[in-house]
Amino acid sequence: MRSRSTVVIGGGIIGLSVAWELTRRGHGVTVLEKETDWAAHQTGHNSNVVHAGLYYKPGSFKARMSVAGNQSIVEFAKDNGVPVEVCGKLVVATSEAELPALGVLAERAEANGVPAKLIGADEAREYEPEVACVRALRVESTGIIDFPAVCRALVRLLEEAGADLRLGTPARGIRAGALGGVEVATGSEVLRADSLVNCAGLQSDRVARLAGLTPRARIVPFRGEYYELRPDRRHLVRGLIYPVPDPSLPFLGVHLTRMLDGSVHAGPNAVLALRREGYRWSDISVGDLAEVARFGGAWRLARKYAYPIGLDEVRRSFSKRRFAASLAKLVPAVGPDDIVRHGSGVRAQALLPDGSMVDDFLIESAPNQVHVLNAPSPAATSALEIAKYVATEVEAS
Ligand SMILES: Cc1cc2nc3c(=O)[nH]c(=O)nc-3n(C[C@H](O)[C@H](O)[C@H](O)COP(=O)(O)OP(=O)(O)OC[C@H]3O[C@@H](n4cnc5c(N)ncnc54)[C@H](O)[C@@H]3O)c2cc1C
């Protein structure tokens, strides 16, 4: 029997995981990545944290896939020589006012089946001697990993299995095939396959439109900027220290994360990126900005968050002192002289016309097509689980 063929657009962790899952199921797979290397965007510019799954609404894709993904990505890493360490983390309430939200988080962890325990300040300081806290949630299953190395391992497995992997190959046109299936134009040739999977991250809504869909949600790019602790101040943080998140915001708040190489990253904040793949304020795309400006959802979002939250984020982006002050809420010994800039990443966040951010992962199917339209954090943690779901959708499409 002829094996089914699939073109996967996007060589980040989701595209490569989908390609690997389909390959394991006997599909012939072609992966198209427009950049000259794998994991060039979100996957290569993130916090490298294997999330435990405590934040997400019980029963949601995010909750189910991150809890399962927490196990499967660690197992995959161990089986394939990828560096990983399950070191646990602390979520710290730094004032009495944050205790109710910390309690809600503990309940959510329990509902999602994530082992977590509320501890007092003294016990928290046994984990993190420098932390400021009145109470904390200790989560054991959070880990640190090297997501680009996960991608390299997936590429190796795919190559060994004979998959067709193409770097520097953007998908430029998509249409239904004359004899069924799909045709994908790359500029230099037209590829024919039974099905298509869109894992284009920051470009996923555009790729969906290229394929004839009219997705309701648009991608709005939010940059997250990082600092790192100077080497002689790394001792201030032993593991991962997170604030109690504001439930009305989709991001977790700036946190301190020890990386596998012993460095300690601080961030990310969240500011609107002026280009979809814009890693600095000077990266500006008039076209991308015009698209945001034409989208009513962006204006509704701005009305809700621009003042004071958005403005404060922009101020903090330009002020090391403000950034350090946010970190000092968690670890008071951290000052502006202790941190140096350390790159940034851009989140692909799907936004609805009513100005609300799509909270859960969003995956839509059409005949012979599956589109991953919202895969923000914790999608890297959940990649192998998202891939199983997408592969089943491909087989059903
Ligand atoms: C600052 C930040 C911190 C984060 N921290 C964490 C974390 O600690 N833990 C966690 O689990 N998640 C985290 N995330 C989320 C995680 O990084 C993403 O959910 C995940 O990387 C999404 O993977 P992806 O493959 O969908 O997207 P991407 O990695 O962005 O890959 C999409 C790919 O598609 C390619 N592409 C686009 N258009 C085309 C086209 N037309 N043709 C061919 N190729 C195309 C792009 O070049 C890109 O390489 C973080 C994200 C950010 C930005």
Short mmCIF file of N, CA, C and O in Angstrom, two decimals, residues 2 176-183 192-194 368:
data_model
loop_
_atom_site.label_atom_id
_atom_site.label_comp_id
_atom_site.label_asym_id
_atom_site.label_seq_id
_atom_site.Cartn_x
_atom_site.Cartn_y
_atom_site.Cartn_z
N ARG A 2 0.55 2.25 -0.84
CA ARG A 2 1.34 3.48 -0.89
C ARG A 2 1.19 4.24 0.42
O ARG A 2 0.10 4.37 0.96
N ALA A 176 -5.45 23.31 -3.63
CA ALA A 176 -5.88 21.91 -3.72
C ALA A 176 -5.28 21.31 -4.98
O ALA A 176 -5.20 21.97 -6.03
N GLY A 177 -4.86 20.05 -4.90
CA GLY A 177 -4.29 19.37 -6.07
C GLY A 177 -5.39 19.03 -7.07
O GLY A 177 -6.54 18.78 -6.68
N ALA A 178 -5.02 19.00 -8.35
CA ALA A 178 -6.01 18.70 -9.40
C ALA A 178 -6.60 17.31 -9.18
O ALA A 178 -7.78 17.08 -9.45
N LEU A 179 -5.77 16.38 -8.70
CA LEU A 179 -6.27 15.01 -8.50
C LEU A 179 -6.47 14.69 -7.03
O LEU A 179 -6.34 13.57 -6.58
N GLY A 180 -6.75 15.70 -6.23
CA GLY A 180 -6.89 15.50 -4.77
C GLY A 180 -5.61 15.90 -4.06
O GLY A 180 -4.60 16.23 -4.70
N GLY A 181 -5.63 15.89 -2.75
CA GLY A 181 -4.44 16.27 -1.98
C GLY A 181 -4.16 17.76 -2.07
O GLY A 181 -5.06 18.56 -2.35
N VAL A 182 -2.91 18.14 -1.87
CA VAL A 182 -2.54 19.56 -1.89
C VAL A 182 -1.29 19.78 -2.75
O VAL A 182 -0.50 18.86 -2.96
N GLU A 183 -1.15 21.01 -3.23
CA GLU A 183 0.07 21.41 -3.94
C GLU A 183 0.66 22.60 -3.21
O GLU A 183 -0.05 23.55 -2.87
N ARG A 192 3.70 18.04 -4.44
CA ARG A 192 2.35 17.46 -4.31
C ARG A 192 2.35 16.47 -3.17
O ARG A 192 3.30 15.70 -2.99
N ALA A 193 1.29 16.51 -2.35
CA ALA A 193 1.19 15.60 -1.21
C ALA A 193 -0.28 15.33 -0.91
O ALA A 193 -1.17 16.04 -1.39
N ASP A 194 -0.51 14.30 -0.10
CA ASP A 194 -1.90 14.01 0.29
C ASP A 194 -2.40 15.06 1.27
O ASP A 194 -3.57 15.40 1.27
N ASN A 368 -7.76 17.71 3.96
CA ASN A 368 -6.33 17.47 3.66
C ASN A 368 -5.38 18.49 4.32
O ASN A 368 -4.22 18.60 3.92
#
